[in-house]
mmCIF file of C-alpha atoms and ligand atoms in Angstrom:
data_model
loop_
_atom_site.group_PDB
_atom_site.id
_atom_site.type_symbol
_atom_site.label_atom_id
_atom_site.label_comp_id
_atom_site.label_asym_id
_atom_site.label_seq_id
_atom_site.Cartn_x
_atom_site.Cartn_y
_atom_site.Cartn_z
ATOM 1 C CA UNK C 1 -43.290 149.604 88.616
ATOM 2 C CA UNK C 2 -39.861 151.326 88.126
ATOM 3 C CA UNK C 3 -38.974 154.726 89.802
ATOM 4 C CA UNK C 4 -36.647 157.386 88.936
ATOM 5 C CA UNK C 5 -36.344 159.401 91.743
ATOM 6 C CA UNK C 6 -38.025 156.689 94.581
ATOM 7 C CA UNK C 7 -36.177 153.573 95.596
ATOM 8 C CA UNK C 8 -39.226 151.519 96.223
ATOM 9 C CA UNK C 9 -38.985 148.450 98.935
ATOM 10 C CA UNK C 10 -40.929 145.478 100.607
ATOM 11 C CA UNK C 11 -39.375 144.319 103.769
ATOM 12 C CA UNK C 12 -41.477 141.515 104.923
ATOM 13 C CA UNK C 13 -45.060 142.957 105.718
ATOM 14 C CA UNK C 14 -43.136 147.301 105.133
ATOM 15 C CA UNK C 15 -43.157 149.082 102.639
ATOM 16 C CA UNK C 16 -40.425 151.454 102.469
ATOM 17 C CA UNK C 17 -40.249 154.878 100.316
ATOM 18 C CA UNK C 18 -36.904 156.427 100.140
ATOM 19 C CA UNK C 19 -36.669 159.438 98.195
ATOM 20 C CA UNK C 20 -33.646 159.349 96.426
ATOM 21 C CA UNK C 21 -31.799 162.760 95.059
ATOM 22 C CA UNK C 22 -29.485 162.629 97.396
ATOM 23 C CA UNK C 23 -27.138 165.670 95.385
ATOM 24 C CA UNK C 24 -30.115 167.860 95.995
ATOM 25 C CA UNK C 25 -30.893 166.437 99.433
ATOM 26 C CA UNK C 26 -33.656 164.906 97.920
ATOM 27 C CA UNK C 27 -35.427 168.167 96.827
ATOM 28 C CA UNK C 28 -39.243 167.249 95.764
ATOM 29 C CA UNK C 29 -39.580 168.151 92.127
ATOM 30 C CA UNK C 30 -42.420 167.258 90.054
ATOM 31 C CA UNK C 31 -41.235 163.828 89.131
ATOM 32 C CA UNK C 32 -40.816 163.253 92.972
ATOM 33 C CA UNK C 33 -44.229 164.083 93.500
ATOM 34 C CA UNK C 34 -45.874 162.318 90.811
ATOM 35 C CA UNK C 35 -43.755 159.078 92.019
ATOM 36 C CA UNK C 36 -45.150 159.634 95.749
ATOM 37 C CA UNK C 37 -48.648 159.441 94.597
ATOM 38 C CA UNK C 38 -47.816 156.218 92.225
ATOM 39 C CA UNK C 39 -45.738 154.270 94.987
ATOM 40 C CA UNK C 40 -48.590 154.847 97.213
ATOM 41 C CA UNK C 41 -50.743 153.952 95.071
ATOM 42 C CA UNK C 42 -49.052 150.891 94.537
ATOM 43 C CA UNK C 43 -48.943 150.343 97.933
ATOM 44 C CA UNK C 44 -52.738 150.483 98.626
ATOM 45 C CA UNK C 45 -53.562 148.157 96.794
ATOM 46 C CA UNK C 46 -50.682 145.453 98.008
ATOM 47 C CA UNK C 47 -52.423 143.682 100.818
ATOM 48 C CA UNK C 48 -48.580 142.351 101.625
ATOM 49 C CA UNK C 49 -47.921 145.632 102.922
ATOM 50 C CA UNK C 50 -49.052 146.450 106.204
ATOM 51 C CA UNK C 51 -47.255 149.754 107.102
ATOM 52 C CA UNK C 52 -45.354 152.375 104.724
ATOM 53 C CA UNK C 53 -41.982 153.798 106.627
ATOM 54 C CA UNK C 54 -40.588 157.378 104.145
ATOM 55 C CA UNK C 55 -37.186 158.111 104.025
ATOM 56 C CA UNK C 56 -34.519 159.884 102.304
ATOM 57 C CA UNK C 57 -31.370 159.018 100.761
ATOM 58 C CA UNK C 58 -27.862 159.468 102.229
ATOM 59 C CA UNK C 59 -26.700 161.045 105.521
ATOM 60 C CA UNK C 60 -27.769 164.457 105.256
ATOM 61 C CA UNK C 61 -31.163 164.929 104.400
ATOM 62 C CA UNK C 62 -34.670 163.467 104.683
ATOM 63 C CA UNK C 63 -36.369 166.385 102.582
ATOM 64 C CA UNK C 64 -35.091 169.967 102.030
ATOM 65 C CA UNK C 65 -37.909 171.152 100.607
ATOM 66 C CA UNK C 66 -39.887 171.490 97.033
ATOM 67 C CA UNK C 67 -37.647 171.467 94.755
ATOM 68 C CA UNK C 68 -36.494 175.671 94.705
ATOM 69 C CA UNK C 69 -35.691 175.161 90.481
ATOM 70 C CA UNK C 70 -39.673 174.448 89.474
ATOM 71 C CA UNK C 71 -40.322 177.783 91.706
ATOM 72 C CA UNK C 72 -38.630 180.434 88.968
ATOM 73 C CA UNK C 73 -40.953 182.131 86.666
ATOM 74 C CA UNK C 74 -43.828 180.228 87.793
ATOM 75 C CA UNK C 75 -47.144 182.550 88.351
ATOM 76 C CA UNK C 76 -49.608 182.752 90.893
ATOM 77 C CA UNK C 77 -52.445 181.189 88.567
ATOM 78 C CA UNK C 78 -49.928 177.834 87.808
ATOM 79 C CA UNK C 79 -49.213 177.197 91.300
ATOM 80 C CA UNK C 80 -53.201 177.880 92.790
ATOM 81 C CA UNK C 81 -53.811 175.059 89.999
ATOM 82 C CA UNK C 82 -50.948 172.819 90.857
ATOM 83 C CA UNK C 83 -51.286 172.739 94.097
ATOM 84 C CA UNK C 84 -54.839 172.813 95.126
ATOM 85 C CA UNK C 85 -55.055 171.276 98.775
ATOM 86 C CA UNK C 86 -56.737 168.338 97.268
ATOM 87 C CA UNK C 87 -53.512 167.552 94.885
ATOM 88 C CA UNK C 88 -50.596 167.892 97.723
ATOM 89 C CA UNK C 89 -49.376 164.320 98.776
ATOM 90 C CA UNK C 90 -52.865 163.612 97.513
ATOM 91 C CA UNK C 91 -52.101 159.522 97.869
ATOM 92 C CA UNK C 92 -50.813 159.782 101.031
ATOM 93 C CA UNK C 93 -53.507 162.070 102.762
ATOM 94 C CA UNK C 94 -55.757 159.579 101.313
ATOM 95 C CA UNK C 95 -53.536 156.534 102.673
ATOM 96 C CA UNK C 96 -55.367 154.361 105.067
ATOM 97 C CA UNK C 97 -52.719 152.321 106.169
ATOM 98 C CA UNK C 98 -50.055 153.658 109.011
ATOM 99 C CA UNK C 99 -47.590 155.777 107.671
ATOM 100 C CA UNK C 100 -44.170 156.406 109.540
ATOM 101 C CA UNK C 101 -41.583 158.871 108.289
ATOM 102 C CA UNK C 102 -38.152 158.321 109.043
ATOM 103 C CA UNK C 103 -36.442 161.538 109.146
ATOM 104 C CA UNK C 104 -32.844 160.989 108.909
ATOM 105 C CA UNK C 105 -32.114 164.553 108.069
ATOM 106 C CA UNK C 106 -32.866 167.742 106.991
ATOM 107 C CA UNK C 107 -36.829 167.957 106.924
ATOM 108 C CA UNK C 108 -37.452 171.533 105.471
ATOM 109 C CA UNK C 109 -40.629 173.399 104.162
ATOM 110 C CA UNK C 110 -41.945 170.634 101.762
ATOM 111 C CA UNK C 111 -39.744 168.200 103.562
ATOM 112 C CA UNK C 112 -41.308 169.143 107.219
ATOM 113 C CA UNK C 113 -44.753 169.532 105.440
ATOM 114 C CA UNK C 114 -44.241 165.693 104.461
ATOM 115 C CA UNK C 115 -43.322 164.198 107.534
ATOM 116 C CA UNK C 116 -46.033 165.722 109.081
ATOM 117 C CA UNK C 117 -48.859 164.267 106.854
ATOM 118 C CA UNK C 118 -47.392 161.208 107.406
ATOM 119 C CA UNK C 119 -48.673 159.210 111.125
ATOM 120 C CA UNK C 120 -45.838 158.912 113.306
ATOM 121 C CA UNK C 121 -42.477 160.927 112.960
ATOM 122 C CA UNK C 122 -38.893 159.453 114.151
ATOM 123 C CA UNK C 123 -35.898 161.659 114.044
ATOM 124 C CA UNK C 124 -32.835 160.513 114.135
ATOM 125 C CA UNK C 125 -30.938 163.259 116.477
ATOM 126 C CA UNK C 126 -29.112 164.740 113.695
ATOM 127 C CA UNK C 127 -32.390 165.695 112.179
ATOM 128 C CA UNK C 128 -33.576 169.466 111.425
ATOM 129 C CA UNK C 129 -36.737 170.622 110.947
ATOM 130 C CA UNK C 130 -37.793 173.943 109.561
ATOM 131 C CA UNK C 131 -40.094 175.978 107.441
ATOM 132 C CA UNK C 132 -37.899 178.177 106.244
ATOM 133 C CA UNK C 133 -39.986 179.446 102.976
ATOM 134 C CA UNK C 134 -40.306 182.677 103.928
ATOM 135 C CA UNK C 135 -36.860 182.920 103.397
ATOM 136 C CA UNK C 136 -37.540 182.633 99.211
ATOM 137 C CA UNK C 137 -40.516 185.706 99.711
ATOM 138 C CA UNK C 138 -42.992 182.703 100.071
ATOM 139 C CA UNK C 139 -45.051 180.724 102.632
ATOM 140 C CA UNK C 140 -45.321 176.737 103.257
ATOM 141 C CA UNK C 141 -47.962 175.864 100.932
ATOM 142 C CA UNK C 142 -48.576 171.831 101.295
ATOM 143 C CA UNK C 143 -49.819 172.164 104.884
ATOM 144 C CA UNK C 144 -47.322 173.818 106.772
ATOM 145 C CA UNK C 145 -49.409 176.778 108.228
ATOM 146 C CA UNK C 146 -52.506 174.370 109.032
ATOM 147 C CA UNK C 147 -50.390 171.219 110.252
ATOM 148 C CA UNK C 148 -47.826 172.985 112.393
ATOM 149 C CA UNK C 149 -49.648 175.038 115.055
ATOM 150 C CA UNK C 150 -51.963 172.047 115.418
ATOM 151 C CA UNK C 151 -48.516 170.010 116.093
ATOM 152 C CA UNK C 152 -46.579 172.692 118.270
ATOM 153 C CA UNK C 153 -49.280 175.383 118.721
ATOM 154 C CA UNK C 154 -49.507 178.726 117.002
ATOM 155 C CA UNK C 155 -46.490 180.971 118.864
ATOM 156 C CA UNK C 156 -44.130 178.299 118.040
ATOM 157 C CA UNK C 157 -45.395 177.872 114.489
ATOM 158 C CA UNK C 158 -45.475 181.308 114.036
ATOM 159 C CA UNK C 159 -41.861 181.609 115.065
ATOM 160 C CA UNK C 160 -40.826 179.005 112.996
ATOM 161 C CA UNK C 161 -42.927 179.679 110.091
ATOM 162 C CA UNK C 162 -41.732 184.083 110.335
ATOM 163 C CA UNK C 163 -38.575 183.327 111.199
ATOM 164 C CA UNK C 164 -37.351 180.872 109.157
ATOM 165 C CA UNK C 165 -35.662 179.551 111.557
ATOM 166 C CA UNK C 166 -35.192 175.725 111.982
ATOM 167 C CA UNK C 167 -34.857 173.696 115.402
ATOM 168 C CA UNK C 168 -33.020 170.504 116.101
ATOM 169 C CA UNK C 169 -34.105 166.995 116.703
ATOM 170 C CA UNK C 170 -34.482 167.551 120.664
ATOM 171 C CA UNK C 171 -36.651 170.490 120.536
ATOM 172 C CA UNK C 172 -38.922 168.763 117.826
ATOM 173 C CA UNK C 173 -39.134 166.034 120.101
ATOM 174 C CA UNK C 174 -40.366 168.337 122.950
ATOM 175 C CA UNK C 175 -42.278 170.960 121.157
ATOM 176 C CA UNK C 176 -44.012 167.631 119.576
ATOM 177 C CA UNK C 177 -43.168 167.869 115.980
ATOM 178 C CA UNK C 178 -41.852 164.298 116.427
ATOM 179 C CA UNK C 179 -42.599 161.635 118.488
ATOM 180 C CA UNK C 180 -39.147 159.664 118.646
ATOM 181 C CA UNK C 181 -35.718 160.953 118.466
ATOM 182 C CA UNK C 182 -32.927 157.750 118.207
ATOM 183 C CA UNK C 183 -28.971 158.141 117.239
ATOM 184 C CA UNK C 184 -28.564 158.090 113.719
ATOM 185 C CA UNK C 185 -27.025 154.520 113.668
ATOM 186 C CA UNK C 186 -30.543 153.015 115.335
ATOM 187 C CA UNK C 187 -32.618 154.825 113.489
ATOM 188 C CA UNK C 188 -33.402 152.081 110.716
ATOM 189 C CA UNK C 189 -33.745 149.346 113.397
ATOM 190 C CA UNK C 190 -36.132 151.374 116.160
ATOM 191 C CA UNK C 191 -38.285 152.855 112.983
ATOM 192 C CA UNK C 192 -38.624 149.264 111.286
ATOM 193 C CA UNK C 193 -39.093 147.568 115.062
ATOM 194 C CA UNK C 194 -41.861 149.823 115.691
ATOM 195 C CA UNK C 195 -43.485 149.073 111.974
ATOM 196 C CA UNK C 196 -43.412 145.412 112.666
ATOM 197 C CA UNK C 197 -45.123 145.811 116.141
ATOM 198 C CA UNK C 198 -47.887 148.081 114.096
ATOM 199 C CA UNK C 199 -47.811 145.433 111.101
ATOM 200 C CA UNK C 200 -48.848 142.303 113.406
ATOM 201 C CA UNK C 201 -51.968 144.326 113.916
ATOM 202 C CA UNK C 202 -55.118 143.932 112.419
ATOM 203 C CA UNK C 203 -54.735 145.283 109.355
ATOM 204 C CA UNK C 204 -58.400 146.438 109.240
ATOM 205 C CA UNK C 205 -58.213 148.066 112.561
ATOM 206 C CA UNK C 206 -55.354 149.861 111.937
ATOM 207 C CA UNK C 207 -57.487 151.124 109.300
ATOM 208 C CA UNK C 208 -60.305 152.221 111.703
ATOM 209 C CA UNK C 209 -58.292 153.402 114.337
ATOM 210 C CA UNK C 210 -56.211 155.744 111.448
ATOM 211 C CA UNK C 211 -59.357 157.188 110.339
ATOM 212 C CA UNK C 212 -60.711 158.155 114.132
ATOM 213 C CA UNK C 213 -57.189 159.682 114.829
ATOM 214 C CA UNK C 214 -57.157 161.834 111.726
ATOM 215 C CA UNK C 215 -60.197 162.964 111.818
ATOM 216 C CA UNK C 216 -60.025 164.892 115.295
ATOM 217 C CA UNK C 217 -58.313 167.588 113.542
ATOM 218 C CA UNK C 218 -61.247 168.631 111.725
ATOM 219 C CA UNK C 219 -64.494 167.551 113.910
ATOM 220 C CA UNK C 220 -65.476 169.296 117.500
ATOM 221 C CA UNK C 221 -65.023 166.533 120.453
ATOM 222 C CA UNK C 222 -68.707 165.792 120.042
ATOM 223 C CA UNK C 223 -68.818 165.130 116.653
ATOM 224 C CA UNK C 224 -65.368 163.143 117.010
ATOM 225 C CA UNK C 225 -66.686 161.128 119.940
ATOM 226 C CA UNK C 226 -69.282 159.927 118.215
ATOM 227 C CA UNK C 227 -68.121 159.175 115.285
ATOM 228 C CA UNK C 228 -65.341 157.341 117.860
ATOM 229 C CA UNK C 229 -68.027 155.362 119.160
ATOM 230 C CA UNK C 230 -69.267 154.316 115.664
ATOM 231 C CA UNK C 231 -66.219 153.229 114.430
ATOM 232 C CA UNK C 232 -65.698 151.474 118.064
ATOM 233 C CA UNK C 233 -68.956 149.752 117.631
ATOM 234 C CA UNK C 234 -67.979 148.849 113.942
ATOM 235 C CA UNK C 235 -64.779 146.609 115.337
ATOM 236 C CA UNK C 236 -67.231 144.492 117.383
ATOM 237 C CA UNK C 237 -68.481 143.521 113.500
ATOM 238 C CA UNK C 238 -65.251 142.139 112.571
ATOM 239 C CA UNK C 239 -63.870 138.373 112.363
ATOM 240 C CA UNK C 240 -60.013 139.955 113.821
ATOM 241 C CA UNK C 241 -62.178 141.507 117.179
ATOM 242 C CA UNK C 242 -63.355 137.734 117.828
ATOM 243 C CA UNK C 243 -59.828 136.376 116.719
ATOM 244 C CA UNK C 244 -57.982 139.360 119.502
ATOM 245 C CA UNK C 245 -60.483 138.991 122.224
ATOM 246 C CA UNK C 246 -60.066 134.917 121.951
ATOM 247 C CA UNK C 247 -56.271 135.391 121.988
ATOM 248 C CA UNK C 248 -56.137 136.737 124.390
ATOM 249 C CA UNK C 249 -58.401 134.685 126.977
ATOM 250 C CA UNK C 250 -57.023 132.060 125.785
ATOM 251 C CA UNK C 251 -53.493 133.442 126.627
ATOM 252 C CA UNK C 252 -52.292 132.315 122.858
ATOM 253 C CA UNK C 253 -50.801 135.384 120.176
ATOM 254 C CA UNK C 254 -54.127 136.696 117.991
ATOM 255 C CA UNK C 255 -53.460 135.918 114.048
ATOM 256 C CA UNK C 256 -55.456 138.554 112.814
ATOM 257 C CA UNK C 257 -57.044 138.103 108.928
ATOM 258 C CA UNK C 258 -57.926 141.827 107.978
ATOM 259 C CA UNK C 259 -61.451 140.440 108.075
HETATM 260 N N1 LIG G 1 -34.378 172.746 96.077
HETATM 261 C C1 LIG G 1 -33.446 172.546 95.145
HETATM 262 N N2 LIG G 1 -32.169 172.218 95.404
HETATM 263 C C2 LIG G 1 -31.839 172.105 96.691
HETATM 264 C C3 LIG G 1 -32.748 172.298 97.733
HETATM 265 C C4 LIG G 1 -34.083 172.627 97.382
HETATM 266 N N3 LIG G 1 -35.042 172.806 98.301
HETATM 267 N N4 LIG G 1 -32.111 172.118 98.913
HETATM 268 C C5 LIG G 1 -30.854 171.804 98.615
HETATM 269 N N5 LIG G 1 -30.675 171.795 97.269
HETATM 270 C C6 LIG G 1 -29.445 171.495 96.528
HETATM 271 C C7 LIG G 1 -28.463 172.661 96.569
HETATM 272 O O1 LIG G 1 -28.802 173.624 95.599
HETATM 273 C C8 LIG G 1 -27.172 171.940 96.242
HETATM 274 O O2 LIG G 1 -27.153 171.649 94.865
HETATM 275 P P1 LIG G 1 -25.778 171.902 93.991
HETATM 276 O O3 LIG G 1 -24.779 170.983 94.634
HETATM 277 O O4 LIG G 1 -26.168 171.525 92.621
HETATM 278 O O5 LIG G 1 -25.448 173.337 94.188
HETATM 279 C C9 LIG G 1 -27.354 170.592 96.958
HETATM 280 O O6 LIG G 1 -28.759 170.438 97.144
HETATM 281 C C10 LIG G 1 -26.689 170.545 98.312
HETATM 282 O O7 LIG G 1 -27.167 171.634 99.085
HETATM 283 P P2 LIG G 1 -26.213 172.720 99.786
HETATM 284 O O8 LIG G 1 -27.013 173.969 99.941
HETATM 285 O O9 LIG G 1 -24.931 172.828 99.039
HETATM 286 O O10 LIG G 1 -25.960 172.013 101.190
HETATM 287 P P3 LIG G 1 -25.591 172.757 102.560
HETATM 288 O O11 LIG G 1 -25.194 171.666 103.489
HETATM 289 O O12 LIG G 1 -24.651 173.879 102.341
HETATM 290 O O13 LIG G 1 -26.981 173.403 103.066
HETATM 291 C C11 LIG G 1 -29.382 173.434 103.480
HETATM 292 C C12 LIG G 1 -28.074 172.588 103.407
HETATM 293 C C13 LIG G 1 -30.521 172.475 103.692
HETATM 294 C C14 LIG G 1 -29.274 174.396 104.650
HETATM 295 C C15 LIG G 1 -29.549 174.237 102.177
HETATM 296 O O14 LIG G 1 -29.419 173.319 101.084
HETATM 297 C C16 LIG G 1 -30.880 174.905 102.041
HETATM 298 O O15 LIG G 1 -31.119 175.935 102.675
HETATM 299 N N6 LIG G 1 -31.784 174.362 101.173
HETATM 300 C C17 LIG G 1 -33.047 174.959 100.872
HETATM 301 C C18 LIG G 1 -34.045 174.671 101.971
HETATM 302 C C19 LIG G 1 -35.355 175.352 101.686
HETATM 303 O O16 LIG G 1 -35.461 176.562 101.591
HETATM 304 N N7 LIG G 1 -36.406 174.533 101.568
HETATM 305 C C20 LIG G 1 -37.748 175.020 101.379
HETATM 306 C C21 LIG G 1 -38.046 175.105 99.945
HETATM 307 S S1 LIG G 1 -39.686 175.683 99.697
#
């Protein structure tokens, strides 16, 4: 598959997205969307790939948002059509495999919207986030208003999302908008370590366990905990739970078949 505006990678068992319009700080336009949903895509159905890692291209940016050009003269009955919540990063919130994004950069509005639909965020500590839409007369509109206050609660989404304002690596890192911040110059090695610890997993588990994260956002504790101890209960079915549990009483490293 060739990409335009994606440079699209395997390292070993990784798959690695790197958005590449570097000039525009890697601005999301259409074609940047569109190539999201096809490289994950792609990636779904690769059984090769065991974890996706998203990037950007060059030093300054990981995502500064859509792509401000596609936003003139467009009308309120274009963009409730376009983006419907069921089309936004509609591969990737469909994704079952771990997704980690790399944010090397400027993460803004659709940028920040991104990394947090991905699984695990690493910043590296030059990294600033912000939804600063309401800058442009607008508001986030792929997730930013949902997704944030259930990151960093609603005051500090509120201030971020009404101010415009964006915050630095360290406060992301405490306010828990990422989970790792790393200098710049480690950030390819920590993020790719920590995708080849996840990638010697069971690639079906990961799977499971993915699904029971996600979906506390949207069930009450009851309903999550059990459907927690179905999918629990489901693991016991599976060749890789006999494979792990023998592993590891017989003190020996589990190799783990997806099965
Ligand atoms: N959409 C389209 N183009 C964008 C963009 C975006 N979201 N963000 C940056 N660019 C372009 C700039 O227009 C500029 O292009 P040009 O060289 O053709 O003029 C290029 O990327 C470099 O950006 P520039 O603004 O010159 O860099 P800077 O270091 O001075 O400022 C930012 C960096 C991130 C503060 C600034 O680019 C910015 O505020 N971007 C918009 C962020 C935003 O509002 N995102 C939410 C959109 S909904």
């Amino acid at each position: 598959m060739q990409y335009e505006t994606l440079i699209v990678e395997r390292i070993g068992n990784i798959g690695k997205i790197t958005i590449n319009r570097p000039d525009k700080l890697n601005a999301m336009n259409r074609k940047v969307r569109e190539e999201l949903d096809q490289a994950f895509a792609e990636f779904a159905q690769d059984s090769n790939v065991a974890v996706v890692v998203v990037t950007g291209a060059g030093e300054k940016a990981f995502v500064a948002g859509a792509d401000i050009n596609e936003f003139k003269d467009k009308k309120a009955s274009q963009m409730y059509e376009d983006f419907r919540p069921d089309k936004v990063f509609y591969e990737l919130a469909r994704f079952q495999k771990p997704v980690i994004a790399m944010i090397n950069g400027y993460a803004l509005g659709g940028g920040c919207e991104l990394a947090m639909t991905c699984d695990i965020r690493i910043a590296s500590e030059k990294a600033k986030l912000g939804q600063p839409e309401i800058k442009l007369g607008i508001i986030p509109g792929w997730g930013g208003t949902q997704r944030l206050p259930r990151l960093i609660g609603e005051g500090r989404a509120m201030w971020m999302i009404l101010s415009g304002e964006m915050i630095d690596a360290k406060t992301a890192l405490e306010w828990g908008l990422v989970d790792f911040v790393v200098k710049p110059e480690e950030l390819d090695e920590f993020t790719m370590n920590l995708a080849n610890k996840i990638a010697k997993m069971s690639p079906l588990t990961l799977k499971i366990a993915k699904e029971a994260v996600k979906a506390a956002a949207n069930l009450s504790l009851k309903e999550g905990l059990e459907l927690e101890s179905r999918l629990f209960a489901l693991t016991f079915s599976t060749e890789d739970k006999e494979e792990g549990v023998a592993a590891f009483l017989e003190k020996r490293k589990p190799e783990f078949k997806g099965r």
